[in-house]
Coordinates of C-alpha atoms in Angstrom, one line a residue:
X28 CA -2.0 6.2 -1.0
X29 CA -2.1 2.6 0.4
X30 CA -2.6 -0.3 -2.0
X31 CA -3.1 -4.1 -1.1
X32 CA -2.3 -6.2 -4.1
X33 CA -3.2 -9.8 -4.2
X34 CA -0.3 -11.6 -5.8
X35 CA -0.6 -14.1 -8.6
X36 CA 1.5 -17.3 -9.0
X37 CA 3.9 -16.6 -6.2
X38 CA 4.2 -18.0 -2.6
X39 CA 3.5 -14.5 -1.1
X40 CA -0.1 -13.9 -1.2
X41 CA -0.4 -10.0 -1.0
X42 CA 1.8 -7.1 -1.3
X43 CA 1.1 -3.8 0.7
X44 CA 2.5 -0.6 -0.8
X45 CA 2.3 2.8 0.3
X46 CA 3.1 5.5 -2.5
X47 CA 3.4 9.2 -1.9
X48 CA 4.3 11.8 -4.5
X49 CA 5.9 9.3 -6.7
X50 CA 8.1 7.7 -4.0
X51 CA 7.8 4.4 -2.5
X52 CA 7.2 5.0 1.3
X53 CA 6.4 1.5 2.7
X54 CA 6.3 -2.1 1.3
X55 CA 5.2 -5.2 3.2
X56 CA 4.9 -8.8 1.6
X57 CA 2.5 -11.3 3.1
X58 CA 4.0 -14.8 2.8
X59 CA 6.9 -15.6 0.5
X60 CA 10.4 -16.2 1.4
X61 CA 10.8 -13.8 4.4
X62 CA 14.5 -12.8 4.0
X63 CA 14.0 -12.2 0.2
X64 CA 10.9 -10.4 0.5
X65 CA 12.3 -8.1 3.4
X66 CA 15.5 -7.3 1.4
X67 CA 13.3 -6.5 -1.7
X68 CA 11.0 -4.3 0.3
X69 CA 13.8 -2.3 2.0
X70 CA 15.6 -1.7 -1.4
X71 CA 12.5 -0.4 -2.8
X72 CA 11.6 2.1 0.0
X73 CA 12.5 5.7 -0.6
X74 CA 13.0 5.2 -4.2
X75 CA 11.1 6.6 -7.2
X76 CA 8.0 4.3 -8.2
X77 CA 9.2 4.2 -11.7
X78 CA 12.8 3.4 -11.0
X79 CA 11.5 0.2 -8.8
X80 CA 9.0 -0.9 -11.5
X81 CA 11.8 -0.7 -14.1
X82 CA 14.1 -2.7 -12.0
X83 CA 11.7 -5.4 -10.9
X84 CA 9.0 -5.9 -13.6
X85 CA 10.9 -8.5 -15.6
X86 CA 12.2 -10.5 -12.7
X87 CA 10.9 -14.1 -12.9
X88 CA 11.2 -17.2 -10.4
X89 CA 11.8 -20.6 -11.9
X90 CA 10.5 -18.9 -15.2
X91 CA 7.1 -17.6 -13.6
X92 CA 6.0 -14.8 -11.7
X93 CA 8.2 -13.6 -8.9
X94 CA 7.5 -11.6 -5.4
X95 CA 9.7 -8.6 -7.0
X96 CA 7.4 -8.8 -10.1
X97 CA 4.2 -8.7 -8.1
X98 CA 5.7 -5.7 -6.1
X99 CA 6.2 -3.8 -9.7
X100 CA 2.6 -4.7 -10.5
X101 CA 1.6 -3.2 -7.3
X102 CA 3.4 -0.2 -7.7
X103 CA 1.8 0.3 -11.2
X104 CA -1.5 0.1 -9.6
X105 CA -0.7 2.4 -6.8
X106 CA 0.8 4.9 -9.3
X107 CA -2.4 4.7 -11.4
X108 CA -4.5 5.4 -8.5
X109 CA -2.3 8.1 -7.3
X110 CA -2.6 9.9 -10.8
X111 CA -6.3 9.7 -10.9
X112 CA -6.5 11.2 -7.5
X113 CA -4.7 14.2 -8.7

């Protein structure tokens, strides 16, 4: 299941995630700090969705939303859609 999530309050504008059977298959950020978003994306791939959400949901950037937080929100959306599909 591929989800395109429009970010809020970050320099990245979108997170594209692919989830399959509860695992993060692919992550791509549009915009943002290129090295950081690539690193976060690579670390998330292959991990359980719930694990990544738990690790990233409370990460902030200068006291506000962060790209990792936006990834967690995108994964929550993908998880919900995948569960509804079953």
